[in-house]
Short mmCIF file of C-alpha atoms in Angstrom, two decimals:
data_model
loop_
_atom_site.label_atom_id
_atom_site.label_comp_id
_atom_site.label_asym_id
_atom_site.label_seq_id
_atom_site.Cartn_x
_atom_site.Cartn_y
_atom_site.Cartn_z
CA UNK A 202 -27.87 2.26 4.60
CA UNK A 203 -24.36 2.48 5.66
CA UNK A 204 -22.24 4.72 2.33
CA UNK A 205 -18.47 5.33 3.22
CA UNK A 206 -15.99 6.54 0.71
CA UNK A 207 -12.08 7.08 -0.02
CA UNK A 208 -11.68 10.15 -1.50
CA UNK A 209 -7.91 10.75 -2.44
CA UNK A 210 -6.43 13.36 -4.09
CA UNK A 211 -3.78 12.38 -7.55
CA UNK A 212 -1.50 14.60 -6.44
CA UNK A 213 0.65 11.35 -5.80
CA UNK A 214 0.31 7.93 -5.10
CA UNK A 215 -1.52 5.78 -2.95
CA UNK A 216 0.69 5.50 0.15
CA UNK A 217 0.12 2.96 3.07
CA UNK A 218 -1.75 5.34 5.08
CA UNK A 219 -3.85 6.23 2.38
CA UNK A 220 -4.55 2.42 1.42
CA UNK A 221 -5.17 1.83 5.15
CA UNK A 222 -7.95 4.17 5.16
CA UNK A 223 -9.68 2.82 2.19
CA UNK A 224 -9.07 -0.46 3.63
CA UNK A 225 -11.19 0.81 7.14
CA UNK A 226 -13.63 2.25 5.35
CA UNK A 227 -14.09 -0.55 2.25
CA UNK A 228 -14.38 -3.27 5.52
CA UNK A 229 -16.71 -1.32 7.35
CA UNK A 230 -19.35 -0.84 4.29
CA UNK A 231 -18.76 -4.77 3.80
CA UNK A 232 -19.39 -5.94 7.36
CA UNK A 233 -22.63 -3.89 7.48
CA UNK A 234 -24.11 -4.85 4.28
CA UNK A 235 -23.69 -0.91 2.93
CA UNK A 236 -21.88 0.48 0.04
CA UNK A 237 -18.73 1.79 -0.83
CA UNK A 238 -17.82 4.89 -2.89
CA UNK A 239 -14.69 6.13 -4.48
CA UNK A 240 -14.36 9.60 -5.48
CA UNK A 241 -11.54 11.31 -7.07
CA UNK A 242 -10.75 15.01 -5.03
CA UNK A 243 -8.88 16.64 -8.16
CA UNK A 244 -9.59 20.39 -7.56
CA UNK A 245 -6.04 20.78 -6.95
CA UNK A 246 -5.19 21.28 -11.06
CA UNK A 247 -1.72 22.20 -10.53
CA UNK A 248 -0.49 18.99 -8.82
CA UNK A 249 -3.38 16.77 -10.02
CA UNK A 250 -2.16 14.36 -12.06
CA UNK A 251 -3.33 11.17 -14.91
CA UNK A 252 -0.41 9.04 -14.11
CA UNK A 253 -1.30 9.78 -10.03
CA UNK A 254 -5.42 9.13 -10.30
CA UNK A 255 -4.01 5.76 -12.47
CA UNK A 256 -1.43 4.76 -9.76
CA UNK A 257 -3.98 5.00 -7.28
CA UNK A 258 -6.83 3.05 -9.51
CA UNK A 259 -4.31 0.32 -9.89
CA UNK A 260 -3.00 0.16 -6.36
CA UNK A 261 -6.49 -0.38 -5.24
CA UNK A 262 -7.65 -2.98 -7.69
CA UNK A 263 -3.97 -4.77 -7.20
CA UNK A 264 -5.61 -4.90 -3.45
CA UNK A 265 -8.39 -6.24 -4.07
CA UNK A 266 -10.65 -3.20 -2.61
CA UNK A 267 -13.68 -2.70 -5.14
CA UNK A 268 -15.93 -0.15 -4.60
CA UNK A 269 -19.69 -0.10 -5.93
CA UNK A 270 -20.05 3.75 -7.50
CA UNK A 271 -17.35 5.95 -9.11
CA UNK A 272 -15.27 7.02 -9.40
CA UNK A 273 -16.63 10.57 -9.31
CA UNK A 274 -14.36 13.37 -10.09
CA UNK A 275 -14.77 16.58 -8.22
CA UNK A 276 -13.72 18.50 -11.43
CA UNK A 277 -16.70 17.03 -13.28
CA UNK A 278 -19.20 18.42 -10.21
CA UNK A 279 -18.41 22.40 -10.67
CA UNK A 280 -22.17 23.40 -11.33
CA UNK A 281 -23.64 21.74 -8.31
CA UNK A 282 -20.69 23.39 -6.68
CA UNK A 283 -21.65 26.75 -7.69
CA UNK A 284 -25.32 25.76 -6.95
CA UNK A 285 -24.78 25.43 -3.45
CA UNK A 286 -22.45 28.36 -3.38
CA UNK A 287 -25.45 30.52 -4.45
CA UNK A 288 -27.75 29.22 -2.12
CA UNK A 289 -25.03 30.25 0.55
CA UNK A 290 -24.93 33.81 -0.51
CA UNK A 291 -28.42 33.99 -1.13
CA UNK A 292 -29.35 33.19 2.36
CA UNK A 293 -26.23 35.19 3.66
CA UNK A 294 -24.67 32.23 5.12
CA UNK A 295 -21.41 32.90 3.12
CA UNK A 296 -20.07 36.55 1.44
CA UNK A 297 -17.82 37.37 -1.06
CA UNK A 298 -14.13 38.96 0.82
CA UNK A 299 -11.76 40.85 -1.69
CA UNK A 300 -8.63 40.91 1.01
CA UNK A 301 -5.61 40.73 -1.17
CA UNK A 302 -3.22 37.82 -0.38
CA UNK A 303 -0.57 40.62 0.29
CA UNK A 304 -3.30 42.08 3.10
CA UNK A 305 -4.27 39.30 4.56
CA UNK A 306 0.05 38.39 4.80
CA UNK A 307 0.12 41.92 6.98
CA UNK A 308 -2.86 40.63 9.14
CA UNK A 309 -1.25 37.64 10.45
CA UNK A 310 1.67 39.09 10.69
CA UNK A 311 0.53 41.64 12.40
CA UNK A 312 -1.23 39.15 14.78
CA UNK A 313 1.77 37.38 15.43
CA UNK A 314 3.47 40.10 16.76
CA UNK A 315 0.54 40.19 19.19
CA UNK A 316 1.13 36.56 20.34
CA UNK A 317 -2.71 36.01 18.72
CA UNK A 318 -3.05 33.05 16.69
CA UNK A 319 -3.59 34.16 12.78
CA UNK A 320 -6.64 34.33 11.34
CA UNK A 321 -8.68 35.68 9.04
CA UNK A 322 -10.51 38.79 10.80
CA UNK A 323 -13.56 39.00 9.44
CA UNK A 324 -13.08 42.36 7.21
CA UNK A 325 -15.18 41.45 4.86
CA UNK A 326 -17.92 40.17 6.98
CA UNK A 327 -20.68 41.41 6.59
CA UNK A 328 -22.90 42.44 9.68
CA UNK A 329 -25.72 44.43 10.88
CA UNK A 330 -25.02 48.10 11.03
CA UNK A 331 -21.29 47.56 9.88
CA UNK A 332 -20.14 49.36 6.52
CA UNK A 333 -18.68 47.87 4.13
CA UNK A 334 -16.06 49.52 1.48
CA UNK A 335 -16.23 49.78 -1.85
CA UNK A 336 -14.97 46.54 -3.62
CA UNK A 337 -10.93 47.39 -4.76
CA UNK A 338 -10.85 47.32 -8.68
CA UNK A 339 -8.95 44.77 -10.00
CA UNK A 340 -9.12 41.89 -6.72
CA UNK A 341 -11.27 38.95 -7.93
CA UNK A 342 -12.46 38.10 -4.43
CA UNK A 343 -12.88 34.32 -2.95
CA UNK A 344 -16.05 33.64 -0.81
CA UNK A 345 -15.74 32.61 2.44
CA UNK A 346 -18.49 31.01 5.03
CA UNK A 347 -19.93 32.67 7.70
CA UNK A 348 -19.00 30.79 10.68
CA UNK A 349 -21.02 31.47 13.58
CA UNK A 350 -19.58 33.34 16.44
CA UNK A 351 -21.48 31.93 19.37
CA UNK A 352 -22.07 27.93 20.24
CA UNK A 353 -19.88 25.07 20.03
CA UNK A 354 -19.74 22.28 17.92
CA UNK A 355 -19.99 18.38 19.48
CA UNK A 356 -19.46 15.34 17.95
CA UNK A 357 -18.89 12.27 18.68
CA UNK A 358 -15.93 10.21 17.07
CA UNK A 359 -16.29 6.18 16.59
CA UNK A 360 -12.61 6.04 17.39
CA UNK A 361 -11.86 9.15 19.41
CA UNK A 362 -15.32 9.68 21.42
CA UNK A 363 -16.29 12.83 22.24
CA UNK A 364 -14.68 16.27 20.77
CA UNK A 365 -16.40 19.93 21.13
CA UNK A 366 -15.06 22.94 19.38
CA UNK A 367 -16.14 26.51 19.87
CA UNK A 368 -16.89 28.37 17.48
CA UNK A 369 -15.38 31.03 18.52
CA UNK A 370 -11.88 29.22 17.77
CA UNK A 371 -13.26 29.05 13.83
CA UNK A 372 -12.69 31.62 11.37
CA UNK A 373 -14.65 32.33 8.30
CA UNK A 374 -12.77 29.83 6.15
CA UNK A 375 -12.54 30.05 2.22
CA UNK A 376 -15.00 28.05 0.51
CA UNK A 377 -14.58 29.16 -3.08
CA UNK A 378 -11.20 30.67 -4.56
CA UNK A 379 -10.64 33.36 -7.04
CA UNK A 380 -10.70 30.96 -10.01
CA UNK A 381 -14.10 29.47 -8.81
CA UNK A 382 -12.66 26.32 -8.04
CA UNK A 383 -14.44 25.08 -4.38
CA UNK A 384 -11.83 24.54 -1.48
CA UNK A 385 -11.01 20.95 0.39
CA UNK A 386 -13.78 21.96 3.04
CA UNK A 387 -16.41 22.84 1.03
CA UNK A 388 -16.35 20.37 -1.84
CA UNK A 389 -15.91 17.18 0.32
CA UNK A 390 -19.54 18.64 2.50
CA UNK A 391 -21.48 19.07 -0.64
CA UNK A 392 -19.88 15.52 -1.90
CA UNK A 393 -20.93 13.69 1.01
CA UNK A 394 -24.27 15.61 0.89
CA UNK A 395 -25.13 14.66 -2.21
CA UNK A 396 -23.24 11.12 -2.23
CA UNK A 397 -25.35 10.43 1.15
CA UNK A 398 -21.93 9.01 2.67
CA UNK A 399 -23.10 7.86 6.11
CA UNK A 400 -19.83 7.07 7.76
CA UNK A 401 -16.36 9.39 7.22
CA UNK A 402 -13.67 7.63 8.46
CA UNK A 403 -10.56 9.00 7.52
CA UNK A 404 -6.95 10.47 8.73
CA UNK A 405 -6.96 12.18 12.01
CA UNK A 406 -4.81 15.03 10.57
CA UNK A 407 -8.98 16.15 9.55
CA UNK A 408 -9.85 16.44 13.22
CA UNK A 409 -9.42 20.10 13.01
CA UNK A 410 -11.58 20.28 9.71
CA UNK A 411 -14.69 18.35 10.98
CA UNK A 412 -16.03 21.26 13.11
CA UNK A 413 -15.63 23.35 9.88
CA UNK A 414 -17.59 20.89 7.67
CA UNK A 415 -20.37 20.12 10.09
CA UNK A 416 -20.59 24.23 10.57
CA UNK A 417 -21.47 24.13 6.39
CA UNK A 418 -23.54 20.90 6.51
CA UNK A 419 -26.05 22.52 9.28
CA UNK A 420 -26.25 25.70 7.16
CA UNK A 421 -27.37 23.68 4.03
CA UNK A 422 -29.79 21.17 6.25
CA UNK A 423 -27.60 18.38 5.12
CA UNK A 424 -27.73 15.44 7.89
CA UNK A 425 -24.33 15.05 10.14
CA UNK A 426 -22.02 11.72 9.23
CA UNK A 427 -21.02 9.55 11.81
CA UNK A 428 -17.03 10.36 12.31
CA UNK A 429 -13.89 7.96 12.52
CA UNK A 430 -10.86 9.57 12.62
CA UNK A 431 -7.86 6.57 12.51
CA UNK A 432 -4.48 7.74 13.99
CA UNK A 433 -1.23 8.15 11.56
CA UNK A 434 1.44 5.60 11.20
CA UNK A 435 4.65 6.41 12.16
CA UNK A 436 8.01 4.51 11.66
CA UNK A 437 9.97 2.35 14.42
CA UNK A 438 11.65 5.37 15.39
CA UNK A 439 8.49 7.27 16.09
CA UNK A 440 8.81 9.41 13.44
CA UNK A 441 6.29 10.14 10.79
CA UNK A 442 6.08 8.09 8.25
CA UNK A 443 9.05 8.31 5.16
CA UNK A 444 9.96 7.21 2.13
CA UNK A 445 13.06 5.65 4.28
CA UNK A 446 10.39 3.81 7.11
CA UNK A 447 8.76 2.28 3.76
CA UNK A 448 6.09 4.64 2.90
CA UNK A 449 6.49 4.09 -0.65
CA UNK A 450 3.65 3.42 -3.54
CA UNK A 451 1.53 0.42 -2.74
CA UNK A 452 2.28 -0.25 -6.17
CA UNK A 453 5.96 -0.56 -5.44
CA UNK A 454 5.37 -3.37 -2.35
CA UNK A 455 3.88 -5.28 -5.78
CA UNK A 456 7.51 -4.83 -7.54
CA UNK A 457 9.69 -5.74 -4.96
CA UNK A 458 7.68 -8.97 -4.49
CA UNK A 459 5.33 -8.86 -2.02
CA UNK A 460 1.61 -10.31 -2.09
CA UNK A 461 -1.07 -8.00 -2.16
CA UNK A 462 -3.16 -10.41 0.77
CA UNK A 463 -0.08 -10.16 3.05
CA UNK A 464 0.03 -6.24 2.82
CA UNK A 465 -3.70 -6.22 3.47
CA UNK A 466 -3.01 -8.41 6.74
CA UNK A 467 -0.43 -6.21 7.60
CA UNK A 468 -2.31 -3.01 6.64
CA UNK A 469 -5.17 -4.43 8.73
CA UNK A 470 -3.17 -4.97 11.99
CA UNK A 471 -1.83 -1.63 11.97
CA UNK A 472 -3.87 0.16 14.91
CA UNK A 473 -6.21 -2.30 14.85
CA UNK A 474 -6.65 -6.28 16.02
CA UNK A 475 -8.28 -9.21 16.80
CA UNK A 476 -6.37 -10.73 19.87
CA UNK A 477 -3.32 -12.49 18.73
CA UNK A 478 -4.73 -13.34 15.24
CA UNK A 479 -1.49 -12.20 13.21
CA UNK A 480 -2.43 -14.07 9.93
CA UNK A 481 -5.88 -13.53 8.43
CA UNK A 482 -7.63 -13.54 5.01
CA UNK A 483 -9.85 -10.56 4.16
CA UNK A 484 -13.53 -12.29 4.22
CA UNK A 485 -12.72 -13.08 8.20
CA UNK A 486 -11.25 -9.46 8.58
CA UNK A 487 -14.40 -8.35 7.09
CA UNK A 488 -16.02 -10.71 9.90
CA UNK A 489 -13.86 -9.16 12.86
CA UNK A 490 -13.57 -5.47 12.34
CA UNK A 491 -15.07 -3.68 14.37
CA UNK A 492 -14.42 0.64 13.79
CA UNK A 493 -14.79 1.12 17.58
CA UNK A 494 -11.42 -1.08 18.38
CA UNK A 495 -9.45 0.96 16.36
CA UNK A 496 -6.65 1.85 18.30
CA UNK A 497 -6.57 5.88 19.43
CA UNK A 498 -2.53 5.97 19.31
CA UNK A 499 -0.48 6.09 16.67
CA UNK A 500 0.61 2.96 14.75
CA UNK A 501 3.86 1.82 14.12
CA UNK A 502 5.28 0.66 10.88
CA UNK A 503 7.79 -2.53 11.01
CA UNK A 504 8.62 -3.79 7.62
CA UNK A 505 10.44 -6.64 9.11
CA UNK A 506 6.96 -7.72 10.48
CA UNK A 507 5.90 -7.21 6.66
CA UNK A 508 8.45 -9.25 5.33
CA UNK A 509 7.49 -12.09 7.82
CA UNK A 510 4.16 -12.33 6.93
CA UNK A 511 4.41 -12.08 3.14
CA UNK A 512 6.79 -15.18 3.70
CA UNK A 513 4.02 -17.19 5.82
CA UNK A 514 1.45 -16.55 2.47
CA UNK A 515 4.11 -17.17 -0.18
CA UNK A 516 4.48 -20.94 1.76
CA UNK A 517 0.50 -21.35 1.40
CA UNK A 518 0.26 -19.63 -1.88
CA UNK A 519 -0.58 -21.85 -5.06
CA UNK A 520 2.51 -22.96 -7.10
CA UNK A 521 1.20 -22.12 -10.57
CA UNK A 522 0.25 -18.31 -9.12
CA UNK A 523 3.57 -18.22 -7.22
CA UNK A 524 5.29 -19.20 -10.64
CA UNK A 525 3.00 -16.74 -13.35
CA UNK A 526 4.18 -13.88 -10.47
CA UNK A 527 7.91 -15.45 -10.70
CA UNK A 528 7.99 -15.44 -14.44
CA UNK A 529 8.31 -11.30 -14.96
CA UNK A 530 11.44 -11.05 -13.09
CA UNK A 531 12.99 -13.82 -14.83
CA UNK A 532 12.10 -12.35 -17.72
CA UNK A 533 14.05 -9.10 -16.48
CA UNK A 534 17.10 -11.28 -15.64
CA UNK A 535 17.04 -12.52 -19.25
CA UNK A 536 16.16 -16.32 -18.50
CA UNK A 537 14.79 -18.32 -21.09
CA UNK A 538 12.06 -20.40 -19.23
CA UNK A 539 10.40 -22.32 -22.28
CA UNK A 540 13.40 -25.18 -23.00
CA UNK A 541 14.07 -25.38 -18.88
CA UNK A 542 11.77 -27.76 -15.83
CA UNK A 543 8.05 -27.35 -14.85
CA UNK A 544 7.89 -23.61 -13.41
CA UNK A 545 5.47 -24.67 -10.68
CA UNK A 546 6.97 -27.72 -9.82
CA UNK A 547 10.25 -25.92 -8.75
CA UNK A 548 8.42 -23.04 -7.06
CA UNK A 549 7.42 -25.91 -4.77
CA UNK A 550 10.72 -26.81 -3.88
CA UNK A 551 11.47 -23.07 -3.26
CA UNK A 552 9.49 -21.53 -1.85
CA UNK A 553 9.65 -22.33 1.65
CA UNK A 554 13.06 -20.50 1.67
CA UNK A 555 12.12 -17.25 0.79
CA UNK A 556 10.29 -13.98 1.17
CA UNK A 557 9.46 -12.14 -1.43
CA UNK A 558 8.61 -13.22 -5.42
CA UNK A 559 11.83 -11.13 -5.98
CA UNK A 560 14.04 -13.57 -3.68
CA UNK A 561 11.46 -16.65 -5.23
CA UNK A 562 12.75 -15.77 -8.58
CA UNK A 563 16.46 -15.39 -7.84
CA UNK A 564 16.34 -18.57 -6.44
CA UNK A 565 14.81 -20.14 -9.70
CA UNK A 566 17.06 -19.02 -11.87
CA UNK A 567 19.92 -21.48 -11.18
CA UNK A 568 17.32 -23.87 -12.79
CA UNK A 569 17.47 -22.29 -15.88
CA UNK A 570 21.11 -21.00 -16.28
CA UNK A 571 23.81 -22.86 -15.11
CA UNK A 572 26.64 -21.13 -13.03
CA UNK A 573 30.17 -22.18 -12.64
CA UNK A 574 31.65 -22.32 -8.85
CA UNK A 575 34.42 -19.69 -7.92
CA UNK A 576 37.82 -21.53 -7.52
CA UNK A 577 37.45 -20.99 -3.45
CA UNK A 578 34.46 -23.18 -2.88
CA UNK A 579 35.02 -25.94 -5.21
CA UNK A 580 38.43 -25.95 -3.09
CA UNK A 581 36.64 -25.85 -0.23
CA UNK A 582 34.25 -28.62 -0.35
CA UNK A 583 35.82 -30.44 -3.08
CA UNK A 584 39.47 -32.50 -2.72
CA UNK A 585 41.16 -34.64 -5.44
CA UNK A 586 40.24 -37.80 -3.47
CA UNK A 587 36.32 -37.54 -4.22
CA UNK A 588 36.85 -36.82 -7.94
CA UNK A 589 36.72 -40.83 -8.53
CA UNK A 590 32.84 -40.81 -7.05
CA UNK A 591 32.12 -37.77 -9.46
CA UNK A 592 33.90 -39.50 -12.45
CA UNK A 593 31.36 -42.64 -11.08
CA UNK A 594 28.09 -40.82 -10.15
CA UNK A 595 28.39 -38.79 -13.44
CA UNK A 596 28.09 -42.54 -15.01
CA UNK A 597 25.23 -43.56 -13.32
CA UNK A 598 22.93 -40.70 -13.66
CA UNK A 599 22.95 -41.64 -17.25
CA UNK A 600 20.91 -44.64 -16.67
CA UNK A 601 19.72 -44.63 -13.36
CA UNK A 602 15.59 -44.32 -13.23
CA UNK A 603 15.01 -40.76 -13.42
CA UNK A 604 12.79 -40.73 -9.98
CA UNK A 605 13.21 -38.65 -7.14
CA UNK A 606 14.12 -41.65 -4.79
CA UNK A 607 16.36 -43.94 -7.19
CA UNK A 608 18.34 -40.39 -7.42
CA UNK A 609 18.07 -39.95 -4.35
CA UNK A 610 19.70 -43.26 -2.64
CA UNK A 611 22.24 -43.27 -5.85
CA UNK A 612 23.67 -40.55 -4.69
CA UNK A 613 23.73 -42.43 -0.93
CA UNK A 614 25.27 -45.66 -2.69
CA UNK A 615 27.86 -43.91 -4.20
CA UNK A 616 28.99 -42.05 -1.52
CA UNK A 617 29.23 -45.36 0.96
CA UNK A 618 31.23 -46.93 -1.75
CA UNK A 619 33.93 -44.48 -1.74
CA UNK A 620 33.50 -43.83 2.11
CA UNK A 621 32.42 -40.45 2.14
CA UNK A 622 30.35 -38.70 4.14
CA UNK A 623 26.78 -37.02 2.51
CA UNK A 624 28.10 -33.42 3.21
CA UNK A 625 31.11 -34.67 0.97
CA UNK A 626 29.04 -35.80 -1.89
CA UNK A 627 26.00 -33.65 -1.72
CA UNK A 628 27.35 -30.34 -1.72
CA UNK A 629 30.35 -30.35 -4.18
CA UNK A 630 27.57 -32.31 -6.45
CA UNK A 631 25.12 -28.69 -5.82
CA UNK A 632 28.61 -26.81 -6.81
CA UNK A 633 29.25 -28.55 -10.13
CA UNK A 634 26.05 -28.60 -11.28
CA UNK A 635 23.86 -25.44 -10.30
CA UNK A 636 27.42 -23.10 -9.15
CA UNK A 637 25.96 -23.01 -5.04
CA UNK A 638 26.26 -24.75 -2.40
CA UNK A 639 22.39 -24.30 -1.28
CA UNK A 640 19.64 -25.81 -2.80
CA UNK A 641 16.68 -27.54 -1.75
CA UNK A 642 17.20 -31.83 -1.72
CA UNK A 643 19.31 -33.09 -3.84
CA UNK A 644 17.27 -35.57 -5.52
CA UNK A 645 14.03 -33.59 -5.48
CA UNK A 646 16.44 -30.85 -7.54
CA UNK A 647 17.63 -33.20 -10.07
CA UNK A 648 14.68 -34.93 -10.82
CA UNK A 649 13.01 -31.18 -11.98
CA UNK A 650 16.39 -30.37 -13.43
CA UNK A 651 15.91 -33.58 -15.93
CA UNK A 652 18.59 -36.34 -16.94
CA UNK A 653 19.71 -34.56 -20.10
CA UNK A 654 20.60 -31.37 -18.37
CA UNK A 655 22.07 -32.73 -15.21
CA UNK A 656 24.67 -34.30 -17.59
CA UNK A 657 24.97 -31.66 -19.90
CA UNK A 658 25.73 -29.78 -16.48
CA UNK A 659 28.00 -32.27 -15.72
CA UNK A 660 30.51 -32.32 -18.92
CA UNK A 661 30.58 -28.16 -18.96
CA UNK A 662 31.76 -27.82 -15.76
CA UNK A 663 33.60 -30.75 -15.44
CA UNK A 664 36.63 -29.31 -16.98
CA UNK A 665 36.57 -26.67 -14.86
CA UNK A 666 36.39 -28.99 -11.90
CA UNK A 667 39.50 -30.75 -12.97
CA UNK A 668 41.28 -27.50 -13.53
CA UNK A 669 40.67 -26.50 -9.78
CA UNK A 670 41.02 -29.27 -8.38
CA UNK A 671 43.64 -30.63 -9.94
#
């Protein structure tokens, strides 16, 4: 059966890339009938934190990507670590090195100097017919694997074919520290060992560790994985990936208004595609992906591309969904929306202009809380020769059938009767009455906005009117 797993580490949150990679691997499990595994790498206990493992929990369940066991915690796996461990020194396959950190600093410095590239030298090694000194007092020593010295190691990459190492070009790398906690290299083999993860695909900045971990994984007789190594993203400018190109927390595209099924379209599409297909749903993703059409360059990250397609799912998106993710940040801007129109209704009439949920509720709120116009635009739109119509249309919508179209031609009746044009009516009426000059239809708007508060509209800023204007 085909197991793949995201394994992140809380040192932070989850970031694009790393939500891309769960993404790969969550899709591939899916489109092959296997499973999916989450696992929690939190050996590092310095950095490791609750409110990181939680941000990342969140960020993938805001996604949508479920997994089907976990998550495990590496922290919780420290016996079978040291099982393993003691298999490896029991069949000499791995030795215990007490090189001091301040040592091993000389070595590579000393190598440098040589123009070799630094590496551990094998000091503690041991070897047939080689003597080894006494251990120092005082070092607690780390244990390191013994990397053969002769072959190579092949494999072959589902995204970047063929790559051999020698193993010549390996050093004996640490698989156990001084405090007993495994390294990176040595807990993710016994992991995937044990986890019997079929299918790796991760970063590509673990190209250089695979030789490593397949070095371990022969040593234990533990079968190989298949390999996928997906390219980083970079920004527009070709540089890695920032804060400033938009690698933020996934969590964060959620607060500033985005969808979580238009970042997983987007997410999808970088380094990866199905002809021109730019808008998707996940079930036909599923459907189309394919590991081997990954792309093998780098992808590029273009958050006006982002924004695009977050707007193309807000204008399909259900109105009562749209208006329950609308109602937090109205909340924030301190509008009352119990006493005002239908929510949904006017996220209907909205939401064709905008981008985000942010931008979706900033254009609700003029529904809610009226807003005088500055001096400059009532000047601007309105002169002291339409006032009459106002005086007259004011009238009217007091007993005028409160319908979309009987507003509607109204407002067309009483600008013929006092020969103006639409544009002369229309727009003044948006000023007076919601403090902009933009706003979907005019009688589509009024009709949500109700009878009682278009004229209570009305007589508040009326004054106001007549002092500008006048």
């Amino acid at each position: 059966m085909v197991r793949t797993r995201f394994a992140p580490s809380p040192t932070g949150y989850l970031h694009i890339g790393g939500a891309r990679t769960a993404l790969f691997s969550w899709a591939y499990a899916r489109k092959m009938g296997g499973e999916f595994i989450l696992r929690i790498e939190d050996t590092d206990q310095e950095r490791s934190t609750q409110a990181s493992e939680q941000a990342i929990l969140d960020g993938m369940a805001w996604l949508g990507i479920d997994w089907d066991e976990g998550p495990y915690y590496q922290m919780q796996r420290m016996e079978r670590y040291k099982e393993v461990v003691d298999q490896l020194l029991e069949e000499g396959r791995a030795y215990y090195c007490y090189a001091s950190k301040e040592e091993l600093d000389v070595m590579r410095e000393a190598q440098k100097a040589r123009g070799d590239k630094p590496r551990y030298d094998g000091r503690w090694r041991p070897e047939p017919g080689k003597e080894l000194p006494m251990p120092p007092a005082g070092v607690t020593p780390v244990i390191r694997f013994k990397t053969p010295q002769e072959g190579e190691i092949t494999f072959n990459d589902m995204i970047k074919g063929s790559i051999t190492v020698a193993n010549a070009e390996l050093d004996d790398l640490v698989i156990v520290r001084g405090d007993g906690i495994p390294t990176y290299n040595f807990g993710v083999v016994v992991d995937d060992w044990d986890m019997r993860i079929s299918h790796v695909i991760r970063g590509d900045d673990h190209v250089n560790n695979t030789p490593r971990q397949i070095n371990i994984l022969l040593a234990l007789g533990a079968p190989i994985p298949t390999y996928a190594h997906v390219p980083m993203i970079l920004g527009q400018d070709g540089e890695r990936l920032s804060k400033r190109h938009g690698a933020v927390s996934v969590l964060q595209y959620r607060e500033e208004g985005f969808l979580p099924e238009a970042l997983l379209n987007y997410l999808a599409r970088l380094g990866w595609g199905h002809g021109d297909d730019e808008k998707f749903d996940l079930k036909q993703f599923v459907e189309w992906f394919d590991v081997g059409h990954v792309s093998h360059s780098a992808a590029r990250f273009d958050a006006s591309k982002l924004t695009w397609l977050n707007q193309q799912y807000i204008r399909c998106a259900d109105n009562g969904r749209l208006a329950e993710l609308a109602r937090p940040f109205l909340v924030v801007q301190g509008i009352d929306m119990d006493s005002g129109p239908n929510l949904a209704a006017l996220v209907g009439l909205v939401k064709e202009r905008v981008s985000s949920i942010v931008e979706l509720a900033d254009a609700l709120h003029i529904y809610f809380r009226q807003a005088l116009p500055t001096v400059e635009e009532l000047q601007a739109k309105l002169g002291r020769d339409a006032l009459p119509a106002f005086e007259q249309l004011q009238a009217d919508l007091a007993t005028v059938a409160w319908e979309a179209p009987a507003i509607g031609q109204l407002v067309k009746d009483t600008a013929k009767a006092f020969n103006l044009k639409m544009g002369q009516i229309g727009m003044p009426l948006r000023l007076i009455l919601f403090g902009t000059a933009q706003t979907p239809s005019i009688d589509q708007t009024l009709f949500l906005l109700g009878r009682e508060e278009t004229l209570r509209r009305f007589q508040a800023a009326w004054p106001h009117v007549l002092a500008v204007v006048e």
